[in-house]
Every structure is written in structure tokens, then in C-alpha cells.
Amino acid sequence: EVQFAESGGGLVQTGESLRLSCTVSGFPFPDFAIGWFRQAPGKEREGVSCTPTNDANTVYRDSVEGRFTVSRDNAKNTVYLQMNSLEPEDTAVYYCAAPCEAWGSHWEFGSWGQGTQVTVSS
């Protein structure tokens, strides 16, 4: 059984930072691209990032490029999403998913966990 455990969400003010963690079990972690997507109430799902084995090759959504950074620890089956300069528009439930694909403005995700809430107040 594939399991995803997201953590690190919380309530912050505009301009502050959070680091989300995702630990995955049940499949060969280094063999899969790991992604994050988010969903706010009443809005469609938005792809945030898709990270292959080499986290330097992460693809980011345009609106988070330069503010969010993904790092991947394959030995610990864990991926991190460092979120800086947070904005109210970033408010959503964030989900970790595998596998992922991203090209142009199109995102695809496989299985995911229960998510972690990120709330940014203005």
C-alpha cells in the first residue's frame, strides 16, 4: 500500500515562510517523480511542483517560481517544500503526490495523501 504523510502546514502572515514535509512509503521512492499540488475551497486543483530524482530539475508553477524550493532526501523517502514570501493567494490544502508529470501549463498527478492546510493572512 502506498502511503503519503504530509506535515508542516499552519497559519502565517503575508511574507512569512513555512516548510512542508512529505514522507512516502510503499514503493521505490527514488524511482518516481514526486509532486505537490494545492486546492483552495471553490477552486480547481493547481499544480505546484514536480520533482524528479535530482531535485535541481524541479518544475514549478509560474506563480511560485523563485519563492518555493523543493529538496529531496531519497535516503529518507522524504521531499520538502520550502515556501518563502507567502501570499494570501497561496492559501490552500497542499497535497504530496506520486508520480507526477508537468509540461507547459498541464499537470498530472497519481496517488496522494490527506494534505496539510496552509493559511496566509493579509
mmCIF file of C-alpha atoms in Angstrom:
data_model
loop_
_atom_site.group_PDB
_atom_site.id
_atom_site.type_symbol
_atom_site.label_atom_id
_atom_site.label_comp_id
_atom_site.label_asym_id
_atom_site.label_seq_id
_atom_site.Cartn_x
_atom_site.Cartn_y
_atom_site.Cartn_z
ATOM 1 C CA GLU A 1 0.000 0.000 0.000
ATOM 2 C CA VAL A 2 1.323 3.419 -0.988
ATOM 3 C CA GLN A 3 1.112 5.987 1.801
ATOM 4 C CA PHE A 4 1.824 9.725 1.894
ATOM 5 C CA ALA A 5 2.295 11.678 5.124
ATOM 6 C CA GLU A 6 2.230 15.463 4.700
ATOM 7 C CA SER A 7 3.028 17.840 7.545
ATOM 8 C CA GLY A 8 4.222 21.365 8.274
ATOM 9 C CA GLY A 9 1.200 23.467 7.397
ATOM 10 C CA GLY A 10 -0.073 26.263 9.575
ATOM 11 C CA LEU A 11 -1.256 29.844 9.827
ATOM 12 C CA VAL A 12 1.198 32.593 8.888
ATOM 13 C CA GLN A 13 1.119 36.228 7.840
ATOM 14 C CA THR A 14 1.937 37.600 4.415
ATOM 15 C CA GLY A 15 5.678 37.464 3.759
ATOM 16 C CA GLU A 16 6.434 34.690 6.232
ATOM 17 C CA SER A 17 7.686 31.177 5.492
ATOM 18 C CA LEU A 18 6.712 27.556 6.003
ATOM 19 C CA ARG A 19 8.386 24.255 5.207
ATOM 20 C CA LEU A 20 6.202 21.305 4.308
ATOM 21 C CA SER A 21 7.384 17.710 4.549
ATOM 22 C CA CYS A 22 6.158 14.605 2.771
ATOM 23 C CA THR A 23 7.278 11.103 3.688
ATOM 24 C CA VAL A 24 6.312 8.333 1.286
ATOM 25 C CA SER A 25 6.200 4.585 1.813
ATOM 26 C CA GLY A 26 5.090 1.539 -0.142
ATOM 27 C CA PHE A 27 7.037 1.967 -3.392
ATOM 28 C CA PRO A 28 10.633 2.575 -4.533
ATOM 29 C CA PHE A 29 10.815 6.268 -3.709
ATOM 30 C CA PRO A 30 13.867 7.181 -5.848
ATOM 31 C CA ASP A 31 12.226 5.746 -8.980
ATOM 32 C CA PHE A 32 9.306 8.193 -9.018
ATOM 33 C CA ALA A 33 8.860 11.882 -9.630
ATOM 34 C CA ILE A 34 7.255 13.480 -6.555
ATOM 35 C CA GLY A 35 4.960 16.482 -6.806
ATOM 36 C CA TRP A 36 2.904 18.927 -4.825
ATOM 37 C CA PHE A 37 -0.489 20.302 -5.767
ATOM 38 C CA ARG A 38 -2.850 22.552 -3.860
ATOM 39 C CA GLN A 39 -6.570 23.163 -3.740
ATOM 40 C CA ALA A 40 -8.497 26.013 -2.159
ATOM 41 C CA PRO A 41 -12.240 25.899 -1.422
ATOM 42 C CA GLY A 42 -14.259 26.515 -4.556
ATOM 43 C CA LYS A 43 -11.208 26.442 -6.832
ATOM 44 C CA GLU A 44 -9.703 23.887 -9.153
ATOM 45 C CA ARG A 45 -6.610 21.919 -8.283
ATOM 46 C CA GLU A 46 -3.337 23.733 -9.027
ATOM 47 C CA GLY A 47 -0.045 22.003 -9.674
ATOM 48 C CA VAL A 48 2.754 23.465 -7.556
ATOM 49 C CA SER A 49 5.842 21.425 -8.378
ATOM 50 C CA CYS A 50 7.095 18.192 -9.883
ATOM 51 C CA THR A 51 10.468 16.872 -8.776
ATOM 52 C CA PRO A 52 12.467 14.034 -10.363
ATOM 53 C CA THR A 53 15.217 12.134 -8.575
ATOM 54 C CA ASN A 54 17.516 15.138 -8.965
ATOM 55 C CA ASP A 55 15.698 17.929 -7.133
ATOM 56 C CA ALA A 56 17.678 20.557 -9.054
ATOM 57 C CA ASN A 57 15.466 19.737 -12.047
ATOM 58 C CA THR A 58 12.193 20.573 -10.294
ATOM 59 C CA VAL A 59 9.468 22.177 -12.412
ATOM 60 C CA TYR A 60 7.472 24.895 -10.622
ATOM 61 C CA ARG A 61 4.217 26.652 -11.258
ATOM 62 C CA ASP A 62 4.925 30.150 -12.585
ATOM 63 C CA SER A 63 3.281 31.893 -9.628
ATOM 64 C CA VAL A 64 5.573 30.172 -7.085
ATOM 65 C CA GLU A 65 8.816 30.236 -9.095
ATOM 66 C CA GLY A 66 11.524 31.944 -7.048
ATOM 67 C CA ARG A 67 9.535 31.746 -3.811
ATOM 68 C CA PHE A 68 9.149 27.973 -3.366
ATOM 69 C CA THR A 69 12.022 25.482 -3.380
ATOM 70 C CA VAL A 70 11.834 21.686 -3.338
ATOM 71 C CA SER A 71 14.525 19.481 -1.848
ATOM 72 C CA ARG A 72 14.521 15.706 -1.867
ATOM 73 C CA ASP A 73 16.147 13.255 0.533
ATOM 74 C CA ASN A 74 15.876 9.911 -1.223
ATOM 75 C CA ALA A 75 17.545 8.086 1.677
ATOM 76 C CA LYS A 76 14.714 9.190 3.977
ATOM 77 C CA ASN A 77 11.924 8.847 1.391
ATOM 78 C CA THR A 78 11.111 12.486 2.103
ATOM 79 C CA VAL A 79 10.558 15.577 -0.011
ATOM 80 C CA TYR A 80 10.399 19.122 1.368
ATOM 81 C CA LEU A 81 8.649 22.209 0.059
ATOM 82 C CA GLN A 82 10.213 25.409 1.397
ATOM 83 C CA MET A 83 7.739 28.247 0.912
ATOM 84 C CA ASN A 84 9.029 31.804 1.310
ATOM 85 C CA SER A 85 7.352 35.178 0.834
ATOM 86 C CA LEU A 86 3.945 33.605 1.262
ATOM 87 C CA GLU A 87 0.910 35.432 -0.078
ATOM 88 C CA PRO A 88 -2.815 35.082 0.686
ATOM 89 C CA GLU A 89 -3.218 33.523 -2.765
ATOM 90 C CA ASP A 90 -1.103 30.603 -1.527
ATOM 91 C CA THR A 91 -3.802 29.620 0.971
ATOM 92 C CA ALA A 92 -4.905 26.053 0.222
ATOM 93 C CA VAL A 93 -4.619 22.446 1.269
ATOM 94 C CA TYR A 94 -1.290 21.158 -0.038
ATOM 95 C CA TYR A 95 -1.001 17.549 -1.188
ATOM 96 C CA CYS A 96 2.051 15.435 -1.917
ATOM 97 C CA ALA A 97 1.648 13.089 -4.881
ATOM 98 C CA ALA A 98 3.486 10.472 -6.919
ATOM 99 C CA PRO A 99 4.127 10.064 -9.730
ATOM 100 C CA CYS A 100 3.833 13.476 -11.363
ATOM 101 C CA GLU A 101 4.255 14.999 -14.803
ATOM 102 C CA ALA A 102 4.395 18.645 -15.799
ATOM 103 C CA TRP A 103 4.658 20.239 -19.232
ATOM 104 C CA GLY A 104 3.561 23.667 -20.332
ATOM 105 C CA SER A 105 0.564 24.508 -18.168
ATOM 106 C CA HIS A 106 -0.533 20.878 -17.846
ATOM 107 C CA TRP A 107 -0.053 18.872 -14.638
ATOM 108 C CA GLU A 108 -0.791 15.244 -13.851
ATOM 109 C CA PHE A 109 -0.556 13.502 -10.502
ATOM 110 C CA GLY A 110 -1.010 9.925 -9.336
ATOM 111 C CA SER A 111 -1.774 8.982 -5.748
ATOM 112 C CA TRP A 112 -1.637 11.452 -2.869
ATOM 113 C CA GLY A 113 -2.194 11.821 0.849
ATOM 114 C CA GLN A 114 -4.645 13.717 3.024
ATOM 115 C CA GLY A 115 -2.838 17.027 2.692
ATOM 116 C CA THR A 116 -1.830 19.787 5.081
ATOM 117 C CA GLN A 117 -3.554 23.157 5.433
ATOM 118 C CA VAL A 118 -1.634 26.345 4.669
ATOM 119 C CA THR A 119 -3.336 29.621 5.556
ATOM 120 C CA VAL A 120 -1.767 33.012 4.825
ATOM 121 C CA SER A 121 -3.454 36.039 6.356
ATOM 122 C CA SER A 122 -3.306 39.505 4.838
#
